[in-house]
XYZ file of C-alpha atoms in Angstrom:
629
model
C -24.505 -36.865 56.782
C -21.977 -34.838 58.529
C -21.726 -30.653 57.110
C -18.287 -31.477 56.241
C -19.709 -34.461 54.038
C -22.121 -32.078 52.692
C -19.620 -29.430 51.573
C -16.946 -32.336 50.292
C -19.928 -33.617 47.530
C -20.831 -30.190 46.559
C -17.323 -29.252 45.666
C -16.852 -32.063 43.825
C -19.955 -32.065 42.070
C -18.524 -27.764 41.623
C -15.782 -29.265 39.995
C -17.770 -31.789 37.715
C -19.660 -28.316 36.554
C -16.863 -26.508 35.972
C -15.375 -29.305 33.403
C -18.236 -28.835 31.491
C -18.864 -25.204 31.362
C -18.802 -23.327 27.562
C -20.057 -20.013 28.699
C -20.055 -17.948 31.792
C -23.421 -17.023 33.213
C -24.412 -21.170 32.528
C -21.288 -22.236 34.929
C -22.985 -19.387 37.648
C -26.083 -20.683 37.654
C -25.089 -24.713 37.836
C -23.208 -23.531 40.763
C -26.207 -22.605 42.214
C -28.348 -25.746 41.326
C -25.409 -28.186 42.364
C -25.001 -25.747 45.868
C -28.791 -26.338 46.488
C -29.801 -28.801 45.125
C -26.862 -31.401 45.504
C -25.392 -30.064 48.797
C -28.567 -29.409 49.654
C -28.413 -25.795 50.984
C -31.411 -23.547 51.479
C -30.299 -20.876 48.983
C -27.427 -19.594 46.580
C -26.663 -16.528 45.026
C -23.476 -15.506 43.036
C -22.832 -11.214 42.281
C -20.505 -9.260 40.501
C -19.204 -6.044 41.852
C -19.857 -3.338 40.146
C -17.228 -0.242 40.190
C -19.845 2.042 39.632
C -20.004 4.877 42.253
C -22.098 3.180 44.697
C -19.883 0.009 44.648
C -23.272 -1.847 43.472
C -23.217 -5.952 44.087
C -24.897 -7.092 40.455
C -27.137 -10.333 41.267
C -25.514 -12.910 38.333
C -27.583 -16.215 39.334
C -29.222 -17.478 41.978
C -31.261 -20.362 43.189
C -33.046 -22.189 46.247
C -35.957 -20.352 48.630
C -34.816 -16.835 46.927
C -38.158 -15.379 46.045
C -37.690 -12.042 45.596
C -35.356 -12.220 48.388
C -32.464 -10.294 45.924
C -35.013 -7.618 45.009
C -35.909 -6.483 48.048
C -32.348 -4.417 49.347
C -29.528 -2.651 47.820
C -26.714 -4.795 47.934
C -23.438 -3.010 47.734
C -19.984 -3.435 48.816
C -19.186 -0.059 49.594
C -17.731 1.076 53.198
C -19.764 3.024 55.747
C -22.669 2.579 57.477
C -25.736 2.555 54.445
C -28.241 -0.057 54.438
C -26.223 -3.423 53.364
C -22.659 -1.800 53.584
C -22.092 -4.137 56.749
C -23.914 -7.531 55.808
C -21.487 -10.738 55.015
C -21.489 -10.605 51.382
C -20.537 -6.964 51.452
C -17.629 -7.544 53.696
C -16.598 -10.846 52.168
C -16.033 -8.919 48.785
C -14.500 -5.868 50.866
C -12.237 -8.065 53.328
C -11.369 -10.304 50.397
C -11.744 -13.474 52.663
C -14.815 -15.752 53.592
C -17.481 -14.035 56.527
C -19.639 -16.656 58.178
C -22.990 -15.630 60.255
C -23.779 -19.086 62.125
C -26.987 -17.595 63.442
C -28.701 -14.888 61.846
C -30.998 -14.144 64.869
C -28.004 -12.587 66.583
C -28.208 -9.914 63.266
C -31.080 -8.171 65.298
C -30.317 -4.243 64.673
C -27.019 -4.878 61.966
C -27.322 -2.872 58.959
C -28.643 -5.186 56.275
C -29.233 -5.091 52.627
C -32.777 -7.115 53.479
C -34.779 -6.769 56.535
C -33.850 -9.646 59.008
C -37.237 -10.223 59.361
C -37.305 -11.183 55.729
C -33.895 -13.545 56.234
C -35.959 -15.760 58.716
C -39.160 -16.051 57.141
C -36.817 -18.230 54.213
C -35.615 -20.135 56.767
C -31.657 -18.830 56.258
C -30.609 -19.863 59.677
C -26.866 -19.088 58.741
C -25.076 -17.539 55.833
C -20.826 -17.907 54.427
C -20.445 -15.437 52.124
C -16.651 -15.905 49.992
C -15.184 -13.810 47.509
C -14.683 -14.898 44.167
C -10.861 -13.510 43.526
C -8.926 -12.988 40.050
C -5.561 -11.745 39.735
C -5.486 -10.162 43.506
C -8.683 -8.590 43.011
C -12.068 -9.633 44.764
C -14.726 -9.362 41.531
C -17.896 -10.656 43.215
C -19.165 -13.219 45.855
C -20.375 -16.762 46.254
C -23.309 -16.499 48.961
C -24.559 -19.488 50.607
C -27.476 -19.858 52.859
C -28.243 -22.377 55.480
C -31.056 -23.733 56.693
C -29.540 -24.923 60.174
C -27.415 -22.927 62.785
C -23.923 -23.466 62.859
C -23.604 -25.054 59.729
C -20.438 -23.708 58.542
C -17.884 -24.929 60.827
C -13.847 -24.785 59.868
C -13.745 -27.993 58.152
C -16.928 -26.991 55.972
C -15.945 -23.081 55.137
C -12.440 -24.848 53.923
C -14.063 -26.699 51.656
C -16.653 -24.251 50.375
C -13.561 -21.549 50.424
C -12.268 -24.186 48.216
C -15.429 -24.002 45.986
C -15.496 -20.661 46.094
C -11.650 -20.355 44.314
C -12.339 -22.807 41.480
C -15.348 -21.266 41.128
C -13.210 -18.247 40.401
C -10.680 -19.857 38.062
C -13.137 -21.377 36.021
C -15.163 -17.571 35.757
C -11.233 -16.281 34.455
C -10.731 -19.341 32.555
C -13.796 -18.758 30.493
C -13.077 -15.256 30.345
C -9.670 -15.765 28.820
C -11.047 -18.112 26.359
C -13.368 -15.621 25.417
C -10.637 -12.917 24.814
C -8.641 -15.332 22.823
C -12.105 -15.950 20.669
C -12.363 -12.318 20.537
C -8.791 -11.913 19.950
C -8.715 -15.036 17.281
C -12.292 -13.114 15.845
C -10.482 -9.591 15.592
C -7.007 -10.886 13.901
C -9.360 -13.304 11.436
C -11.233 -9.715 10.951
C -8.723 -7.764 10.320
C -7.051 -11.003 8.233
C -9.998 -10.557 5.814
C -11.379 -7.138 6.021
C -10.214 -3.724 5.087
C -9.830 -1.495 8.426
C -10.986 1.674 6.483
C -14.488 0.439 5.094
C -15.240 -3.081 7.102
C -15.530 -4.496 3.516
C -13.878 -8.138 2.535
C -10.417 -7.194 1.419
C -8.457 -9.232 -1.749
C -7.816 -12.256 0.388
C -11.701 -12.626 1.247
C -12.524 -11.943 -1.981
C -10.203 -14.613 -3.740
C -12.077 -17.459 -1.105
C -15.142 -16.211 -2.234
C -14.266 -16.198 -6.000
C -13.178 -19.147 -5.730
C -16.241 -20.600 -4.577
C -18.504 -18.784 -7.052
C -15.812 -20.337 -9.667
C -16.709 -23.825 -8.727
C -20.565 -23.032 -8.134
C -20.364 -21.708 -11.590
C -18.286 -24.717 -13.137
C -20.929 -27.296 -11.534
C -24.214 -25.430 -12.708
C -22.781 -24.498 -16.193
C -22.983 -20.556 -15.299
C -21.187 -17.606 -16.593
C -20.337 -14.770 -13.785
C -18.969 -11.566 -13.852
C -16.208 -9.391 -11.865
C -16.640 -5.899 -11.593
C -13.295 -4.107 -10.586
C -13.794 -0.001 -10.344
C -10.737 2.217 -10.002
C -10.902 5.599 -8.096
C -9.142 7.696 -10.294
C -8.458 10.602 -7.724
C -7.387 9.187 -5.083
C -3.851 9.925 -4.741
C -4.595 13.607 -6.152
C -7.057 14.091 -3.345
C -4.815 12.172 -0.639
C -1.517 14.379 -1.487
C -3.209 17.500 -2.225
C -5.844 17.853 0.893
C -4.458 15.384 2.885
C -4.342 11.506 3.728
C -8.125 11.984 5.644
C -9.553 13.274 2.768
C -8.319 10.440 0.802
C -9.962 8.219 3.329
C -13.099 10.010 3.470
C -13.345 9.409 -0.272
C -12.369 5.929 -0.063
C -15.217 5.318 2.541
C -18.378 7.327 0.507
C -17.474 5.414 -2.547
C -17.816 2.200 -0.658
C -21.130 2.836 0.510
C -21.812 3.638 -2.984
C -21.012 0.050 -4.472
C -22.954 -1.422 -1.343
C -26.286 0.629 -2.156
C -25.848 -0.164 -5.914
C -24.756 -4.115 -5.671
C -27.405 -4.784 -3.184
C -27.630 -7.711 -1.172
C -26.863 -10.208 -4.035
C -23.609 -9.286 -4.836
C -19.811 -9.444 -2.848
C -18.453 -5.883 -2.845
C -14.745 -5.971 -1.522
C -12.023 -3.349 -1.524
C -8.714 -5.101 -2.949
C -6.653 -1.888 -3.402
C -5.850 1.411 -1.969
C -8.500 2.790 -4.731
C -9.959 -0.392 -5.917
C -13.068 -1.603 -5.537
C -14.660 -5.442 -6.716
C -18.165 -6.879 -7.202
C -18.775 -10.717 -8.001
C -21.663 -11.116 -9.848
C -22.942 -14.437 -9.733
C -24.848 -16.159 -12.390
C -24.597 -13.210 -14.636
C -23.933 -11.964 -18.173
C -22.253 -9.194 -19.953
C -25.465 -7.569 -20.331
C -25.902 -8.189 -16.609
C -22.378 -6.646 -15.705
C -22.579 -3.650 -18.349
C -25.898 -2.891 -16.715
C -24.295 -2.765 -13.245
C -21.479 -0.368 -14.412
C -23.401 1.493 -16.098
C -26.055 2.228 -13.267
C -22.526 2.222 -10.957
C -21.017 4.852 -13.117
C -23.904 6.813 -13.054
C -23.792 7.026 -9.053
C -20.030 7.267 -9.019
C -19.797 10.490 -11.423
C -21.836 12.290 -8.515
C -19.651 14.500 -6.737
C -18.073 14.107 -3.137
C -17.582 17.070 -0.269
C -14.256 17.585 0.907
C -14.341 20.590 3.259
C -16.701 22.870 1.202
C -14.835 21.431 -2.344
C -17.400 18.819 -4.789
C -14.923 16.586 -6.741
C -15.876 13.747 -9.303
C -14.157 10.692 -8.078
C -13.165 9.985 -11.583
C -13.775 6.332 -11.501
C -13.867 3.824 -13.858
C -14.638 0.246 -14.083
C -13.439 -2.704 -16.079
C -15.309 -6.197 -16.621
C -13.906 -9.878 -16.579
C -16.103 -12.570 -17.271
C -16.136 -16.756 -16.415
C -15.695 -19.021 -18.300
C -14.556 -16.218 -21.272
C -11.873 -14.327 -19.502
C -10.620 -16.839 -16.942
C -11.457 -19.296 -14.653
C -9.549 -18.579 -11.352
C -9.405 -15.502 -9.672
C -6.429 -14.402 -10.078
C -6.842 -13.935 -13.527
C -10.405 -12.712 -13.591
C -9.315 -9.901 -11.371
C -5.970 -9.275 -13.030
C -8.155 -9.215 -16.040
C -10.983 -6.864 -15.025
C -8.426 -4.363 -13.853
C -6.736 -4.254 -17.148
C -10.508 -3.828 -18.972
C -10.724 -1.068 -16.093
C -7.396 1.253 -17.712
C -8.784 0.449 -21.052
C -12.236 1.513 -19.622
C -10.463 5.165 -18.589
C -10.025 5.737 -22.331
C -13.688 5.992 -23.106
C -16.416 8.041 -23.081
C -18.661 6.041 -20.440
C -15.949 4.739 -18.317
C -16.294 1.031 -18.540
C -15.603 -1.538 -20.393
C -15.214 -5.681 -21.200
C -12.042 -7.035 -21.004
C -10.204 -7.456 -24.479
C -6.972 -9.442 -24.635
C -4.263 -7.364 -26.720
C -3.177 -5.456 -23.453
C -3.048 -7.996 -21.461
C -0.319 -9.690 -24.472
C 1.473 -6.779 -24.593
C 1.776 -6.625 -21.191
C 2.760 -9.740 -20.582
C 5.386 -8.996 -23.291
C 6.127 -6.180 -21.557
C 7.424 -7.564 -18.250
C 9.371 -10.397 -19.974
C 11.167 -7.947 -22.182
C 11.953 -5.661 -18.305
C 13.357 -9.148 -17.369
C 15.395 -9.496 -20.341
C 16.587 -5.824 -19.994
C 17.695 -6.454 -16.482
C 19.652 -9.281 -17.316
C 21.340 -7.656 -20.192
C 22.637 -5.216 -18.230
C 23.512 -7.238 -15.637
C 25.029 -9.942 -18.297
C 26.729 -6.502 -20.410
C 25.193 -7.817 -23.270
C 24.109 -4.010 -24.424
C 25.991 -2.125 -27.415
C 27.502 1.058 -27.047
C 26.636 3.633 -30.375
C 28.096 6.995 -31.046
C 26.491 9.649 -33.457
C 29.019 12.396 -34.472
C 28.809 16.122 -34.172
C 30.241 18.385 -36.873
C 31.379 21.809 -36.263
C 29.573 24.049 -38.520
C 32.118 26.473 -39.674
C 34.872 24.170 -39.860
C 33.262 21.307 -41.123
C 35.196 18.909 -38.924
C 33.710 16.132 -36.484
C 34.332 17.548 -32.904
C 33.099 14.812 -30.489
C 30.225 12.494 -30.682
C 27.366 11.296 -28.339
C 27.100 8.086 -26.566
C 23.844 6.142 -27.137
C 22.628 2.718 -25.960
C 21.110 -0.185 -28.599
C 19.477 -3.504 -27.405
C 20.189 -6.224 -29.584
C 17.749 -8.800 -28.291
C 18.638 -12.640 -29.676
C 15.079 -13.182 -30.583
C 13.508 -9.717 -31.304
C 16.244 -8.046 -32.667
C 17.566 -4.327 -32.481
C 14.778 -2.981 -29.710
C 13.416 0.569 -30.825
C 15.602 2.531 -27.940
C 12.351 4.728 -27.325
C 11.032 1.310 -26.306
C 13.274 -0.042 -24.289
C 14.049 2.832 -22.624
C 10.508 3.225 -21.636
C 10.632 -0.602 -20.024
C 13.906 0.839 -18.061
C 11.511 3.386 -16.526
C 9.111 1.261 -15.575
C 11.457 -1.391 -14.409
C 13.295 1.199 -12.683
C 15.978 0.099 -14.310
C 17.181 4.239 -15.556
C 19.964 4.235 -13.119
C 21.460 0.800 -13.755
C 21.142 1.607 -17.182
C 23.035 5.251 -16.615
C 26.139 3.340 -15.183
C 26.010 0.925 -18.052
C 26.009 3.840 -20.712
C 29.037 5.656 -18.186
C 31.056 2.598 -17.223
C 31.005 2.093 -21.479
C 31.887 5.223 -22.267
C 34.423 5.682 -20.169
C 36.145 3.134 -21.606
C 35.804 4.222 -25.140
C 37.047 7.444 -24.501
C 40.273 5.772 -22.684
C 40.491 3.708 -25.358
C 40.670 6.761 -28.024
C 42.309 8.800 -25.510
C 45.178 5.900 -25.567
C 45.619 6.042 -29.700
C 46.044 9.953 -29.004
C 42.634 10.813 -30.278
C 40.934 13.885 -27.991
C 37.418 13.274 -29.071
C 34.955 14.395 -26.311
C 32.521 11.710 -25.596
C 28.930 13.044 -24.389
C 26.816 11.008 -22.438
C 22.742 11.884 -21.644
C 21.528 12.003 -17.931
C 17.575 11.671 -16.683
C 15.732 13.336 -14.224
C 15.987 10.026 -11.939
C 19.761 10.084 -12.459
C 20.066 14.049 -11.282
C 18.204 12.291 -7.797
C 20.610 10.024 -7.522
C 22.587 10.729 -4.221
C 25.773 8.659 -5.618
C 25.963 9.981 -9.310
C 28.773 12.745 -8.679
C 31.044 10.077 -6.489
C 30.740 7.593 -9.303
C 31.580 10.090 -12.069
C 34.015 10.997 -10.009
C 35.683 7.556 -9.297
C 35.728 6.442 -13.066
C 37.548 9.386 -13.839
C 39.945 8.328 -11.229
C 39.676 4.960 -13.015
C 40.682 5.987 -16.175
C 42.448 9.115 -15.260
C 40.855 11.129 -18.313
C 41.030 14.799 -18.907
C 37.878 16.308 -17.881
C 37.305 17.867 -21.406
C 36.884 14.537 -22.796
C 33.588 13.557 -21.439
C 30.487 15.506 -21.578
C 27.160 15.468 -20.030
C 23.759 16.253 -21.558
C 20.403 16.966 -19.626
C 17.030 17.253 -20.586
C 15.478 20.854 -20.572
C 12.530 18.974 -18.917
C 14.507 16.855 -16.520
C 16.111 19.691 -15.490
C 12.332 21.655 -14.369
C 11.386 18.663 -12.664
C 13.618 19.687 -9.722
C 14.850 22.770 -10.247
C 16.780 23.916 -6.741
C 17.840 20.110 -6.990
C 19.054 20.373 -10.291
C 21.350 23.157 -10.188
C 23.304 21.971 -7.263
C 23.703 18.667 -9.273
C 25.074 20.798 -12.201
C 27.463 23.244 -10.469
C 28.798 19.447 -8.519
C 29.532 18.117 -11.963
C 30.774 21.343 -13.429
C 33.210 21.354 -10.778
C 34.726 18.216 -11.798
C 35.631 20.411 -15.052
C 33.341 18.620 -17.804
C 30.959 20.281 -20.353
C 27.294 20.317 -20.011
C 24.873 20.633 -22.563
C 20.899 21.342 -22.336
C 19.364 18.786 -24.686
C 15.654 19.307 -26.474
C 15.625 22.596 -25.637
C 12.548 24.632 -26.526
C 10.190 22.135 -25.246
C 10.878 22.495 -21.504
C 9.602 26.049 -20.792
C 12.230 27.103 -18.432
C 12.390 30.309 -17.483
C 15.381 32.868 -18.673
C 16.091 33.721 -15.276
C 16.657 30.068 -14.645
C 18.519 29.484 -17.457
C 21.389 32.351 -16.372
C 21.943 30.072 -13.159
C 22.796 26.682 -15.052
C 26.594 26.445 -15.526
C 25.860 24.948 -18.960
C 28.006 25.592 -22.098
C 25.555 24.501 -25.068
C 21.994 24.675 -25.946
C 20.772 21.590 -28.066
C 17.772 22.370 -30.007
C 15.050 19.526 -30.491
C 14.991 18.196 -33.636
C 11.464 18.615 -33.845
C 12.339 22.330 -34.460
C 15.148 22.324 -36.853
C 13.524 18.944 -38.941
C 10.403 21.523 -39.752
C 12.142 24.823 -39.795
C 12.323 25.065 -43.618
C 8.656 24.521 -43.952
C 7.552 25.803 -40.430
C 7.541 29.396 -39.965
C 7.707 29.348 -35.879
C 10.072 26.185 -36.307
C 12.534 28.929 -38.026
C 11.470 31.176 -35.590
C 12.368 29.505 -32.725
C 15.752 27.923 -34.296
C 16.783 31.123 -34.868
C 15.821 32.804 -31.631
C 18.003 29.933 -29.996
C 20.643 30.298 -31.978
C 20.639 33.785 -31.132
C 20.206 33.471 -27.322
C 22.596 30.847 -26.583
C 25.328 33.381 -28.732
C 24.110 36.136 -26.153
C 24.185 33.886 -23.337
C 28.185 32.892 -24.165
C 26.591 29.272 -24.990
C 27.090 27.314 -27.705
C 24.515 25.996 -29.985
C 24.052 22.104 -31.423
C 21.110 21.618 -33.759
C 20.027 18.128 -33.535
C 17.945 16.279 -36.285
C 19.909 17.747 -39.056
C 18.891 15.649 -42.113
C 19.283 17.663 -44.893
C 21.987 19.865 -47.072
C 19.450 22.541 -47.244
C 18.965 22.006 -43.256
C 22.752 22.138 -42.912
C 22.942 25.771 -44.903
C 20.661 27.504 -43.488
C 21.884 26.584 -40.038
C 25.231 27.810 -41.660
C 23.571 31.197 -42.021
C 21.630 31.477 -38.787
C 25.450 30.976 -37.167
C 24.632 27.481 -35.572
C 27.815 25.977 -33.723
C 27.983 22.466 -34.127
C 25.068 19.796 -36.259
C 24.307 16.139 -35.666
C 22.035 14.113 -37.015
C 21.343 11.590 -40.670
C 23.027 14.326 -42.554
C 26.121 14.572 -40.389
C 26.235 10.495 -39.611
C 23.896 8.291 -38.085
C 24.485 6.138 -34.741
C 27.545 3.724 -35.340
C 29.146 0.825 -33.107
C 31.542 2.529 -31.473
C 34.139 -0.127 -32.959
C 33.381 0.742 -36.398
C 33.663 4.766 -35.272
C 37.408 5.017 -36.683
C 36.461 3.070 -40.041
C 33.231 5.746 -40.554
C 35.890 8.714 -39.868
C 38.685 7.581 -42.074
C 36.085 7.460 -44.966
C 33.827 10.295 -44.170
C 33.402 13.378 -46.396
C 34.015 14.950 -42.695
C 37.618 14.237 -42.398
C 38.176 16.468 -45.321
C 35.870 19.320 -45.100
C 35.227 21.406 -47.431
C 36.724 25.044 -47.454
C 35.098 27.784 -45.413
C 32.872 25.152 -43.843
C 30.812 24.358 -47.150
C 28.588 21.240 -46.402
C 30.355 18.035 -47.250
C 27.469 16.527 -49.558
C 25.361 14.304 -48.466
C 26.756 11.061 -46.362
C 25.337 7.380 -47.678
């Protein structure tokens, strides 16, 4: 058999091997054994080179006569004149093309990385050392040894050369496979894992509920979810910074691990919630788990020289009792966990009435979308009397809900689902765009009754407010004296600097602003001088109690008597009484509203309530009206 013959059935036999390759270092060494022991060669030896600072040649696999032929020299690939700098395999991997030594006796005196003496004594008559190149770059060597002189002639390097390539692509073939494993691994990682703590996140957790579900369902268990809120959290992350947060995050997973122990799935499935799945357990079980978890959790945690309680709590769901999917045993254990934060030890069972009122809850914040969406809301006024006159001098707007199935929502209610809807600005242009056109509409019959409508703290932060106050006067082309505008003492302290400029943008457009439940806002004098307000309105919760109250009377009066030396008006809501009215009368109040005055009307039936109300004929002097039925 010819050398070319030789070389032409070890290559394809190469190929053959590298068909059936699954991992690097086993394609290297059947390389070898097909090189030697199918072509028939005296030895093979495949390296890596190192880029380590002597430019080391790493032995990967090897076969044939090689006993402790690789372990006897240095083998580098580094330039100069060292021991093995100048042999074929170092060149070959320098050069980037195949060297061939057809007689290895003529080596006598070459720098080698093995004594020559050592080269003949295994009978390597001749050597072809070829690069193994990826991408442009020479990353180790394919060595071959032969046992006869001349063995490598053109015909036979070609096809070894040959050998030598796939041998190559098949070493970056694997390797790319294995970055796309390691690749597919990381993104299925990071698919199911938090970043922050390396625990399962919500998605693992649900697969892995799941299958405790069924496990359960087919050996007639119960099982428990544990679901633990961090109550400081966000404190800690806004107040000493997003690391801190994390740091906190981290020590109260490795809490849950130590107390769950190996039994039990710990996950993170929120920013500051944690879940264990108990399997086969009971409520004794799971209260016996919180309670030994609460007892670790309480412990303090260092931030930066500072030991804060975590504040956690934890809520428990149970299967079959609670739920059987996990959806709802997690939606359910988080809902025992706020109803957990409202006792004394922190955690609790699941009980149902929140989770119906809740459910309630976000039906009715659908409803109240779609009613103001659908203008299906009512617009109410309750008059305001002028004290010393007796005569009704404007009235404020108010919203009602009148739901077809529930009836007339409480507005405290609904107004509460607007704020958690974020629905409080919608709402705002409802309650303007209405107003608006009730005022026109008086305006029109010649009636000059200023209409006051009541602005949050989220409507003071809304950038567009002024230009759309602005544009319905332009709509309706209404004196400016005909609307009003009331704010909250404590909207107004929620943003102060912010605040202001809102007020001196709508005092410019020449309307009347009122502070309303003032005396529970704590705002400072000094502040107050700055507003460009015209009235005070005291909370009712002061004048309803100020006959009976001491410091209700106290504060009334002190009002009364600032706003006066402030050049403010004063409007005493929550008048409900004639004796309320009269002493208001004599403490010099401006203007009353409330029962006593007239309660919240449609704003259709407004003129109809005027025409018969004692309040269209007041009494000399201002004398209170009697009481209106």
């Amino acid at each position: 058999m010819s050398y070319a013959e030789r070389a032409l059935r070890t290559l394809s036999a190469g190929n053959r091997t590298l068909l059936r390759a699954q991992d690097e270092q086993t394609l290297l060494q059947e390389m070898c054994r097909v090189i030697v022991e199918l072509g028939g060669y005296r030895m093979a030896w495949v390296g890596y080179a190192q880029n380590d600072e002597a430019r080391t040649i790493r032995p990967m696999a090897h076969l044939g006569f090689d006993e402790g032929f690789l372990e006897l020299g240095r083998f580098t690939w580094a330039e100069g004149e060292s021991e093995g700098s100048r042999g074929p395999t170092a060149q070959a991997i320098r050069g980037g093309k195949p060297v061939v030594v057809q007689d290895t006796t003529k080596l006598l005196g070459t720098q080698l990385p093995v004594p020559l003496a050592e080269t003949l004594r295994r009978g390597y008559a001749s050597i072809a050392a070829f690069p193994l190149i990826i991408e442009r770059e020479a990353i180790g060597n394919l060595t071959i040894f032969a046992a006869e002189a001349d063995a490598f002639d053109e015909c036979e390097c070609s096809l070894l050369a040959e050998m030598a390539d796939d041998l190559a692509f098949g070493i970056a073939t694997l390797r790319m496979r294995e970055q796309r494993r390691e690749a597919e691994e990381t993104i299925r990682h990071m698919a199911y894992f938090d970043a922050l703590t390396d625990l399962p996140n919500r998605g693992s957790l649900n697969a892995r509920l799941a299958e405790e579900i069924a496990q359960a369902q087919q050996e007639n268990q119960s099982m428990a979810v544990l679901l633990m809120k961090v109550g400081r959290f966000q404190e800690i992350s806004d107040t000493l910074g997003y690391l801190e947060g994390d740091h906190l995050i981290v020590e109260m997973a490795k809490r849950l691990l130590h107390i769950a122990g190996p039994n039990k799935a710990v996950a993170r499935v929120g920013e500051d919630e944690f879940a264990i799945i108990m399997p086969r357990a009971s409520a004794e079980a799971a209260t016996r788990v919180a309670h030994n978890a609460m007892r670790e959790a309480r412990d303090p945690v260092n931030f930066a020289g500072l030991a804060m309680d975590p504040h956690a709590y934890i809520g428990i769901s149970l299967f079959p009792g609670h739920g059987n999917t996990p959806e709802t045993l997690l939606r359910r254990a988080k809902i025992a966990a706020v109803q957990a934060r409202r006792t004394a030890c922190k955690y609790t069972l699941y009980k149902g009435t929140e989770d119906r009122e809740s459910t309630q809850r976000l039906a009715l914040m659908s409803e109240l979308r779609s009613a103001i969406d659908q203008n299906e809301l009512l617009l109410y006024c309750q008059p305001k009397v002028a004290i010393r006159s007796g005569e009704i001098c404007g009235a404020e707007a108010l919203v009602r809900w009148q739901h077809p199935q529930h009836g007339m929502i409480a507005t405290g209610e609904f107004i509460a689902l607007a704020e958690r809807a974020g629905l409080i600005m919608p709402l705002t242009r409802w309650v303007l765009e209405a107003a608006f056109r009730q005022s026109y509409a008086w305006f029109e019959r010649g009636i000059r009754r200023p209409l006051s409508v009541n602005l949050s703290a989220q409507d003071l932060r809304d950038p567009r407010l002024i230009d759309r106050i602005s544009g319905l006067f332009a709509t309706w082309a209404l004196p400016p004296e005909l609307m009003q505008f009331e704010l909250t003492e404590s909207a107004l302290m929620e943003d102060p600097a912010g605040a202001l400029e809102t007020l001196g943008q709508l005092k410019d457009l020449g309307v009347e602003l009122y502070i309303d439940d003032f005396g529970i806002g704590y705002s400072s004098l000094s502040y107050l001088q700055k507003l460009p307000v015209d009235s005070l309105k005291i909370d009712h919760s002061f004048v309803a109690s100020m006959l009976t109250n001491a410091g209700s009377e106290v504060i009334v009066h002190s009002t009364v008597e600032l706003g006066h030396n402030l050049g403010l008006g004063v409007v005493a809501e929550g008048v409900e009484s004639e004796a309320l009215w009269d002493h208001l009368q004599e403490l010099g109040c401006d203007t009353a509203q409330g029962h006593f005055v007239g309660r919240p009307i449609p704003t259709a039936q407004f003129d109809e309530w005027e025409a018969q109300s004692p309040w269209s004929h007041p009494a000399p002097d201002g004398a209170s009206a009697g009481v209106l039925h």
